[in-house]
Short mmCIF file of C-alpha atoms in Angstrom, two decimals:
data_model
loop_
_atom_site.label_atom_id
_atom_site.label_comp_id
_atom_site.label_asym_id
_atom_site.label_seq_id
_atom_site.Cartn_x
_atom_site.Cartn_y
_atom_site.Cartn_z
CA LEU F 1 -10.50 19.21 1.47
CA TYR F 2 -8.33 17.74 -1.00
CA GLN F 3 -9.87 16.10 -4.36
CA TYR F 4 -7.41 13.91 -6.65
CA THR F 5 -7.11 11.23 -8.86
CA LEU F 6 -4.53 8.61 -8.95
CA LEU F 7 -3.06 6.97 -11.71
CA MET F 8 -2.11 2.99 -9.52
CA GLU F 9 0.26 0.50 -11.19
CA PRO F 10 -0.04 -2.59 -11.75
CA SER F 11 0.59 -4.82 -8.76
CA ASP F 12 -0.40 -7.70 -7.02
CA LYS F 13 -1.98 -6.46 -4.13
CA THR F 14 -5.19 -5.30 -4.04
CA TRP F 15 -5.35 -2.42 -1.07
CA VAL F 16 -5.35 1.18 -3.20
CA PHE F 17 -2.64 4.37 -1.21
CA GLY F 18 -4.37 7.75 -0.80
CA LEU F 19 -4.32 10.70 1.35
CA GLU F 20 -5.80 10.44 4.85
CA PHE F 21 -8.40 10.40 5.22
CA ALA F 22 -9.79 9.36 2.42
CA ALA F 23 -13.49 10.33 2.92
CA ASN F 24 -15.34 10.13 -0.91
CA PHE F 25 -14.61 6.68 -3.20
CA ALA F 26 -17.55 5.60 -6.11
CA ALA F 27 -16.23 1.25 -6.82
CA PRO F 28 -14.21 -0.13 -7.13
CA LEU F 29 -13.22 0.69 -4.32
CA ARG F 30 -14.09 0.43 -0.71
CA ARG F 31 -13.16 0.89 3.07
CA ASN F 32 -12.44 -1.91 5.52
CA SER F 33 -12.48 -1.67 9.11
CA GLN F 34 -8.65 -0.76 9.03
CA TYR F 35 -9.17 1.73 7.20
CA GLN F 36 -7.85 1.34 4.32
CA LEU F 37 -8.83 1.88 0.68
CA ILE F 38 -9.09 -1.88 -0.77
CA THR F 39 -10.54 -2.55 -4.50
CA SER F 40 -12.48 -5.11 -6.56
CA ALA F 41 -10.59 -4.05 -9.94
CA ASN F 42 -7.90 -6.31 -11.62
CA PRO F 43 -4.98 -4.81 -9.99
CA ASP F 44 -2.96 -6.30 -12.70
CA LYS F 45 -4.30 -3.49 -14.38
CA ARG F 46 -3.19 0.03 -14.43
CA SER F 47 -6.07 1.76 -12.62
CA GLU F 48 -7.53 5.83 -12.26
CA TYR F 49 -9.52 7.05 -8.89
CA ARG F 50 -11.20 9.72 -7.96
CA ILE F 51 -10.85 9.90 -4.12
CA SER F 52 -11.62 13.14 -1.84
CA SER F 53 -9.86 13.32 2.22
CA TYR F 54 -9.49 15.19 5.16
CA PRO F 55 -6.48 16.05 6.14
CA ALA F 56 -8.20 16.79 10.22
CA TYR F 57 -10.18 13.90 10.72
CA ASN F 58 -10.89 11.41 13.88
CA THR F 59 -11.50 8.14 13.65
CA GLY F 60 -13.68 7.89 16.74
CA ALA F 61 -13.73 5.30 19.24
CA ILE F 62 -13.00 1.37 18.85
CA ASN F 63 -14.42 -1.81 21.10
CA ALA F 64 -13.27 -4.01 23.44
CA ALA F 65 -11.84 -6.56 20.81
CA GLU F 66 -10.33 -4.02 18.87
CA ILE F 67 -8.48 -2.70 22.25
CA GLN F 68 -7.48 -6.09 22.59
CA ASP F 69 -6.20 -6.61 19.10
CA ALA F 70 -3.96 -3.38 19.85
CA THR F 71 -2.42 -3.49 22.98
CA GLN F 72 -0.92 -7.66 22.58
CA LEU F 73 1.87 -8.68 23.14
CA PRO F 74 4.17 -11.28 21.55
CA GLY F 75 5.15 -12.96 24.84
CA PRO F 76 5.83 -11.86 28.04
CA VAL F 77 7.91 -8.51 28.60
CA SER F 78 11.62 -8.68 30.15
CA ALA F 79 12.88 -6.76 32.98
CA ASN F 80 14.77 -4.29 30.56
CA ILE F 81 11.56 -3.56 28.95
CA ASN F 82 9.50 -2.53 31.92
CA GLN F 83 12.90 -0.58 33.53
CA LEU F 84 12.58 1.67 30.15
CA VAL F 85 8.97 1.99 30.15
CA GLN F 86 8.83 3.09 33.93
CA ARG F 87 11.73 5.61 32.67
CA LEU F 88 10.01 7.11 30.77
CA HIS F 89 7.17 6.88 33.01
CA GLY F 90 4.67 5.15 30.88
CA PHE F 91 2.70 3.43 33.44
CA GLU F 92 1.85 6.38 34.91
CA ASN F 93 1.81 9.06 32.57
CA LYS F 94 -1.15 10.45 29.98
CA PRO F 95 0.24 8.82 26.72
CA ASP F 96 0.86 12.38 25.18
CA ASP F 97 3.21 12.61 28.13
CA TYR F 98 4.18 9.12 27.44
CA ILE F 99 4.44 9.32 23.49
CA LYS F 100 6.73 13.02 23.93
CA GLN F 101 9.46 10.82 26.23
CA LEU F 102 9.96 7.67 24.06
CA LEU F 103 10.38 9.94 20.89
CA ASN F 104 12.96 12.84 22.76
CA HIS F 105 15.12 9.20 23.68
CA PHE F 106 15.09 8.06 20.98
CA LYS F 107 15.78 11.23 19.70
CA THR F 108 18.82 11.91 22.41
CA GLU F 109 19.65 8.66 22.66
CA ASP F 110 22.26 6.80 20.58
CA PHE F 111 19.68 5.63 18.12
CA TYR F 112 20.65 6.20 14.68
CA TYR F 113 19.15 5.90 11.19
CA THR F 114 21.04 3.11 8.53
CA LEU F 115 19.83 1.58 5.54
CA THR F 116 21.93 -1.70 6.33
CA PRO F 117 21.02 -2.34 10.00
CA PRO F 118 22.91 -5.89 12.00
CA LEU F 119 21.08 -8.52 11.68
CA LEU F 120 18.90 -9.15 14.57
CA GLU F 121 18.05 -12.75 16.03
CA LYS F 122 16.56 -13.40 19.64
CA ASN F 123 14.32 -10.82 20.88
CA PRO F 124 14.96 -9.05 18.12
CA ILE F 125 13.29 -5.16 19.71
CA GLU F 126 14.92 -5.84 22.68
CA GLN F 127 18.74 -6.12 20.99
CA PHE F 128 17.19 -3.17 18.95
CA LEU F 129 16.81 -0.81 21.70
CA PHE F 130 19.61 -1.55 24.09
CA GLU F 131 22.43 -3.48 21.39
CA THR F 132 22.35 -2.20 18.37
CA ARG F 133 20.86 1.06 18.01
CA ARG F 134 20.91 1.15 14.12
CA GLY F 135 17.52 0.74 11.67
CA PHE F 136 15.46 1.62 9.02
CA CYS F 137 11.47 2.87 9.30
CA GLU F 138 10.63 -1.19 10.67
CA HIS F 139 12.57 -1.25 13.43
CA TYR F 140 12.30 2.25 15.28
CA ALA F 141 8.44 1.72 14.30
CA THR F 142 7.98 -1.93 15.41
CA ALA F 143 9.83 -0.80 18.47
CA PHE F 144 7.78 2.55 19.27
CA VAL F 145 4.16 0.42 19.42
CA TYR F 146 5.68 -2.55 21.33
CA LEU F 147 6.77 0.27 24.38
CA MET F 148 3.42 1.89 23.59
CA ARG F 149 1.73 -1.54 24.24
CA VAL F 150 3.84 -2.65 27.09
CA ALA F 151 2.35 0.67 28.66
CA HIS F 152 -0.96 -0.26 27.82
CA ILE F 153 -1.35 1.87 24.74
CA PRO F 154 -2.99 0.59 21.60
CA ALA F 155 -0.76 1.05 18.76
CA ARG F 156 -0.18 -0.67 15.33
CA VAL F 157 2.34 -0.51 12.81
CA VAL F 158 1.31 1.52 9.62
CA THR F 159 3.24 1.15 5.99
CA GLY F 160 2.75 3.28 2.96
CA TYR F 161 4.14 5.98 1.44
CA GLN F 162 5.75 9.05 2.52
CA GLY F 163 6.15 11.88 -0.04
CA GLY F 164 7.21 11.96 -3.72
CA GLU F 165 8.75 13.78 -6.76
CA LEU F 166 6.73 16.17 -8.14
CA ASN F 167 6.22 16.09 -12.25
CA LYS F 168 6.98 20.20 -13.10
CA VAL F 169 6.34 18.67 -16.39
CA GLY F 170 2.74 17.25 -16.12
CA ASN F 171 2.22 18.83 -12.21
CA PHE F 172 1.66 15.76 -10.40
CA LEU F 173 3.73 13.89 -8.13
CA ASP F 174 4.89 11.04 -8.90
CA ILE F 175 5.03 8.30 -6.07
CA ARG F 176 7.78 5.42 -6.38
CA GLN F 177 8.32 2.91 -4.80
CA ALA F 178 11.36 4.28 -3.32
CA TYR F 179 9.19 6.81 0.02
CA ALA F 180 8.17 3.18 0.86
CA HIS F 181 7.45 3.99 4.85
CA ALA F 182 6.37 2.41 8.15
CA TRP F 183 5.46 4.49 10.98
CA SER F 184 3.06 4.41 14.05
CA GLU F 185 -0.72 4.47 15.14
CA VAL F 186 -1.61 5.12 18.75
CA TRP F 187 -5.16 5.59 19.50
CA LEU F 188 -6.14 8.02 22.06
CA GLU F 189 -9.30 8.87 23.36
CA GLN F 190 -11.20 12.07 21.82
CA ARG F 191 -8.19 11.83 19.30
CA GLY F 192 -9.26 8.42 17.95
CA TRP F 193 -5.99 7.23 16.00
CA VAL F 194 -3.29 9.20 15.57
CA ARG F 195 0.11 8.91 13.86
CA VAL F 196 3.31 9.16 14.81
CA ASP F 197 6.66 8.52 13.42
CA PRO F 198 9.27 7.74 15.47
CA THR F 199 11.91 7.86 12.56
CA ALA F 200 11.36 11.22 12.55
CA ALA F 201 12.79 12.06 16.01
CA ILE F 202 15.85 10.78 15.01
CA ALA F 203 18.85 13.26 15.24
CA PRO F 204 20.31 14.17 11.66
CA GLU F 205 23.72 14.11 12.33
CA ARG F 206 22.69 10.10 13.03
CA ILE F 207 21.49 9.48 9.91
CA GLU F 208 23.44 7.07 7.47
CA GLN F 209 22.75 8.49 3.59
CA ASN F 210 21.59 6.31 1.46
CA ILE F 211 24.18 6.85 -1.19
CA ASN F 212 27.74 6.69 1.34
CA ILE F 213 28.75 9.73 0.87
CA ASP F 214 31.60 8.79 3.65
CA GLN F 215 32.47 5.25 1.46
CA GLN F 216 33.03 7.48 -1.48
CA ILE F 217 35.26 9.96 0.58
CA ALA F 218 37.71 7.35 1.61
CA SER F 219 37.86 6.02 -1.96
CA GLY F 220 39.36 9.58 -2.86
CA ILE F 221 35.64 9.39 -5.48
CA VAL F 222 32.77 11.84 -4.70
CA SER F 223 30.59 12.28 -8.42
CA PHE F 224 27.32 14.23 -7.07
CA THR F 225 28.33 17.37 -6.29
CA PRO F 226 27.90 21.06 -8.58
CA ASN F 227 29.99 20.64 -11.64
CA SER F 228 29.35 19.40 -14.93
CA ALA F 229 27.74 16.15 -13.93
CA MET F 230 25.56 17.77 -11.94
CA VAL F 231 24.28 19.26 -14.64
CA ALA F 232 24.17 15.56 -16.76
CA VAL F 233 21.96 14.52 -13.69
CA ASP F 234 20.08 17.84 -14.15
CA TRP F 235 19.46 16.40 -17.81
CA LEU F 236 19.00 13.30 -16.87
CA LYS F 237 15.77 14.05 -13.91
CA ASN F 238 14.33 17.08 -16.34
CA ALA F 239 14.40 13.84 -19.42
CA ARG F 240 12.76 10.98 -16.33
CA GLN F 241 10.62 13.89 -15.80
CA LEU F 242 8.87 14.25 -19.83
CA TRP F 243 9.13 11.29 -19.91
CA GLY F 244 6.55 10.53 -17.08
CA ASN F 245 4.40 13.11 -18.12
CA VAL F 246 3.87 11.78 -21.77
CA ASP F 247 3.59 8.20 -19.89
CA TYR F 248 0.98 9.78 -17.43
CA GLN F 249 -1.05 11.83 -20.22
CA TRP F 250 -1.19 8.47 -22.04
CA GLN F 251 -2.86 6.33 -19.97
CA ARG F 252 -5.54 9.25 -19.43
CA TRP F 253 -6.16 10.78 -21.67
CA VAL F 254 -5.67 7.35 -24.60
CA ILE F 255 -5.49 4.63 -23.42
CA ASN F 256 -8.75 5.15 -20.63
CA TYR F 257 -10.10 7.40 -23.01
CA ASP F 258 -12.74 6.26 -25.74
CA ASN F 259 -12.44 6.06 -29.87
CA LYS F 260 -13.38 8.94 -30.20
CA ASN F 261 -11.48 11.04 -27.40
CA GLN F 262 -8.81 9.04 -28.55
CA SER F 263 -8.94 10.44 -32.46
CA GLN F 264 -8.98 14.06 -30.63
CA PHE F 265 -5.73 13.38 -29.04
CA LEU F 266 -3.65 12.31 -31.38
CA SER F 267 -5.50 14.66 -34.11
CA SER F 268 -4.36 17.50 -31.39
CA LEU F 269 -0.51 16.43 -32.36
CA GLY F 270 -1.13 16.66 -35.38
CA VAL F 271 -0.90 12.28 -35.56
CA SER F 272 -3.13 10.26 -37.85
CA ASP F 273 -2.76 6.96 -35.89
CA LEU F 274 -1.04 5.34 -33.37
CA LYS F 275 0.84 3.50 -35.02
CA THR F 276 2.71 7.08 -36.23
CA MET F 277 2.43 7.99 -32.69
CA VAL F 278 4.64 5.31 -31.45
CA TYR F 279 7.72 5.66 -34.67
CA TRP F 280 7.49 9.74 -32.92
CA MET F 281 7.79 8.10 -29.38
CA THR F 282 10.36 6.10 -30.50
CA GLY F 283 12.41 8.92 -32.01
CA PHE F 284 12.35 11.22 -29.22
CA ILE F 285 13.17 8.37 -26.49
CA GLY F 286 15.97 8.15 -29.05
CA LEU F 287 17.16 11.64 -29.26
CA ILE F 288 17.44 12.36 -25.60
CA THR F 289 19.10 9.01 -24.69
CA ALA F 290 21.60 10.23 -26.81
CA LEU F 291 22.15 13.37 -25.15
CA LEU F 292 22.08 12.44 -21.92
CA SER F 293 25.00 9.76 -23.00
CA TRP F 294 26.95 12.79 -24.36
CA LEU F 295 26.53 14.92 -21.21
CA LEU F 296 27.92 12.05 -18.68
CA LEU F 297 30.65 10.79 -20.69
CA ARG F 298 31.58 14.79 -21.03
CA ASN F 299 33.06 14.89 -18.50
CA PRO F 300 32.58 13.01 -14.51
CA GLY F 301 34.28 15.69 -12.59
CA GLN F 302 35.34 16.07 -9.12
CA THR F 303 33.83 18.06 -6.33
CA LYS F 304 34.54 20.91 -5.07
CA ASP F 305 33.07 21.01 -1.94
CA PRO F 306 35.61 22.50 0.89
CA VAL F 307 33.98 20.12 3.46
CA VAL F 308 34.37 16.73 1.76
CA LEU F 309 37.80 17.15 0.39
CA THR F 310 38.90 18.61 3.48
CA TYR F 311 38.09 15.87 5.65
CA GLN F 312 39.31 13.68 1.94
CA ARG F 313 42.48 14.53 3.52
CA PHE F 314 42.30 13.82 6.86
CA CYS F 315 41.28 10.18 5.83
CA LYS F 316 44.04 9.82 2.87
CA LYS F 317 46.43 10.86 6.57
CA LEU F 318 44.69 7.88 8.47
CA ALA F 319 44.78 5.30 5.24
CA LYS F 320 48.22 5.92 5.72
CA THR F 321 48.20 4.03 8.53
CA GLY F 322 46.39 0.95 7.87
CA LEU F 323 43.13 2.44 8.50
CA ILE F 324 40.43 2.10 5.65
CA LYS F 325 36.77 3.12 6.10
CA LYS F 326 34.67 0.10 5.87
CA PRO F 327 31.88 -0.08 3.37
CA GLY F 328 28.30 1.04 5.37
CA GLU F 329 31.10 2.35 7.83
CA GLY F 330 29.88 5.45 8.99
CA ALA F 331 32.29 8.68 10.02
CA GLN F 332 31.37 8.43 13.96
CA ASP F 333 32.15 4.21 13.66
CA PHE F 334 35.12 5.38 11.36
CA ALA F 335 36.57 7.44 13.91
CA THR F 336 35.50 5.11 16.60
CA ARG F 337 38.19 2.30 15.07
CA ALA F 338 40.26 5.07 14.51
CA LYS F 339 40.75 5.85 18.03
CA HIS F 340 41.24 2.37 19.40
CA GLN F 341 43.94 1.75 17.15
CA LEU F 342 45.93 5.36 17.72
CA PRO F 343 45.16 6.53 21.18
CA GLU F 344 47.15 9.30 21.32
CA GLN F 345 45.72 11.23 18.98
CA ALA F 346 41.76 10.34 19.90
CA ASP F 347 41.44 13.78 20.59
CA SER F 348 41.90 15.17 17.02
CA ILE F 349 40.12 12.42 15.67
CA GLU F 350 37.22 13.12 17.75
CA HIS F 351 37.09 16.95 17.40
CA ILE F 352 37.70 16.84 13.48
CA SER F 353 35.19 14.01 12.87
CA ARG F 354 32.61 15.85 15.00
CA LEU F 355 33.21 18.80 12.74
CA PHE F 356 32.65 17.43 9.96
CA ILE F 357 29.59 15.60 11.29
CA LYS F 358 28.13 19.20 11.75
CA LEU F 359 29.38 20.83 8.33
CA HIS F 360 28.64 18.36 6.26
CA TYR F 361 25.15 16.89 7.97
CA GLY F 362 24.22 19.77 10.21
CA LYS F 363 22.17 22.63 9.53
CA GLN F 364 24.30 25.11 11.62
CA SER F 365 27.53 25.69 10.87
CA GLY F 366 29.49 29.07 10.40
CA LYS F 367 32.59 30.22 8.68
CA ASP F 368 34.27 29.60 12.04
CA ASP F 369 33.93 25.90 11.79
CA LEU F 370 34.90 25.45 8.72
CA GLN F 371 38.66 26.68 9.10
CA LEU F 372 38.72 25.26 12.56
CA PHE F 373 38.21 22.17 10.75
CA THR F 374 40.66 23.29 7.83
CA ARG F 375 43.42 23.97 10.61
CA LEU F 376 43.19 20.99 12.30
CA VAL F 377 43.10 19.06 10.03
CA ALA F 378 45.96 20.19 8.47
CA LYS F 379 47.85 19.96 12.11
CA PHE F 380 47.04 16.16 12.23
CA ASN F 381 50.05 13.69 11.54
CA CYS F 382 48.96 10.24 12.60
CA LYS F 383 51.68 7.60 14.01
CA ASN F 384 51.43 4.31 13.99
#
């Protein structure tokens, strides 16, 4: 059982997020038939809730109407979709086995996670599964649910938040909009609604980063490596956490409390009134801002990562032939385009690019790989 306090920022929605499975809570919260927490309080204001959740739970059976809702399809199923479900044994296997087969399909086939996917037009699910194979969490969750429903397994898309940033100053979890996520839920007999995250099945080397490091490498500027600039970033993060804790504690111990508690809190800080407190906080913010500005402007720094520097030299060699990485273009896509333009160097380009992906994004790489990568780039000589 997890017991926690949730401080919700103002919103235009009435739903409240919490850990699974929210079991104990008080008014103005209620739980609807979709197991969402809904508040009857004004969502335009900050609100504080105390909730208890059970991480192990079983939602139980669902009725015929709910099964129909969770298996309905937007239209006729195409031959390509039917063949895919049949190839993954979705029509005859147990649901658990079919789920494993489908997750393995996303993992082993050429699917990519990216925040800048191609635009999908007619038949978006089919186009995603068989053509573009690029998308973010909503693409994968929607496609997964659709393929479950084709196999007559109740499924639905669920949105919420995954993870958060631990504020070490105040010892609380800061959950921002950047942690928004979409996943899938399937209904299984004896287990109820079970969460499945198909996005997590994507292989690490096929995840295109939110910060496009490949594009920065091609331009010769990489600015987020361990150096003096990183020290400034750490300072900025620490300052943000410090201010976040001030804001959090202010809301909990001042705004949410009566006059007596407010006075006690301010007195403990040696402050007699709110006006003095505002002056003190303004001066503190100004001091932190000045310090951060000095750190950020003192020395922007450059990368010292040998893998990045070596790949940068490789990109510069290709740039001499007119091959420049496009915005949003990953290392593997760039290699494909380079091989098409320089067919005589196709093997070398492919080998170098795969080594870069392994060294930079993979978890298992050694000195031998780095030495081979460095030698191949040094020997690489492209002639257009």
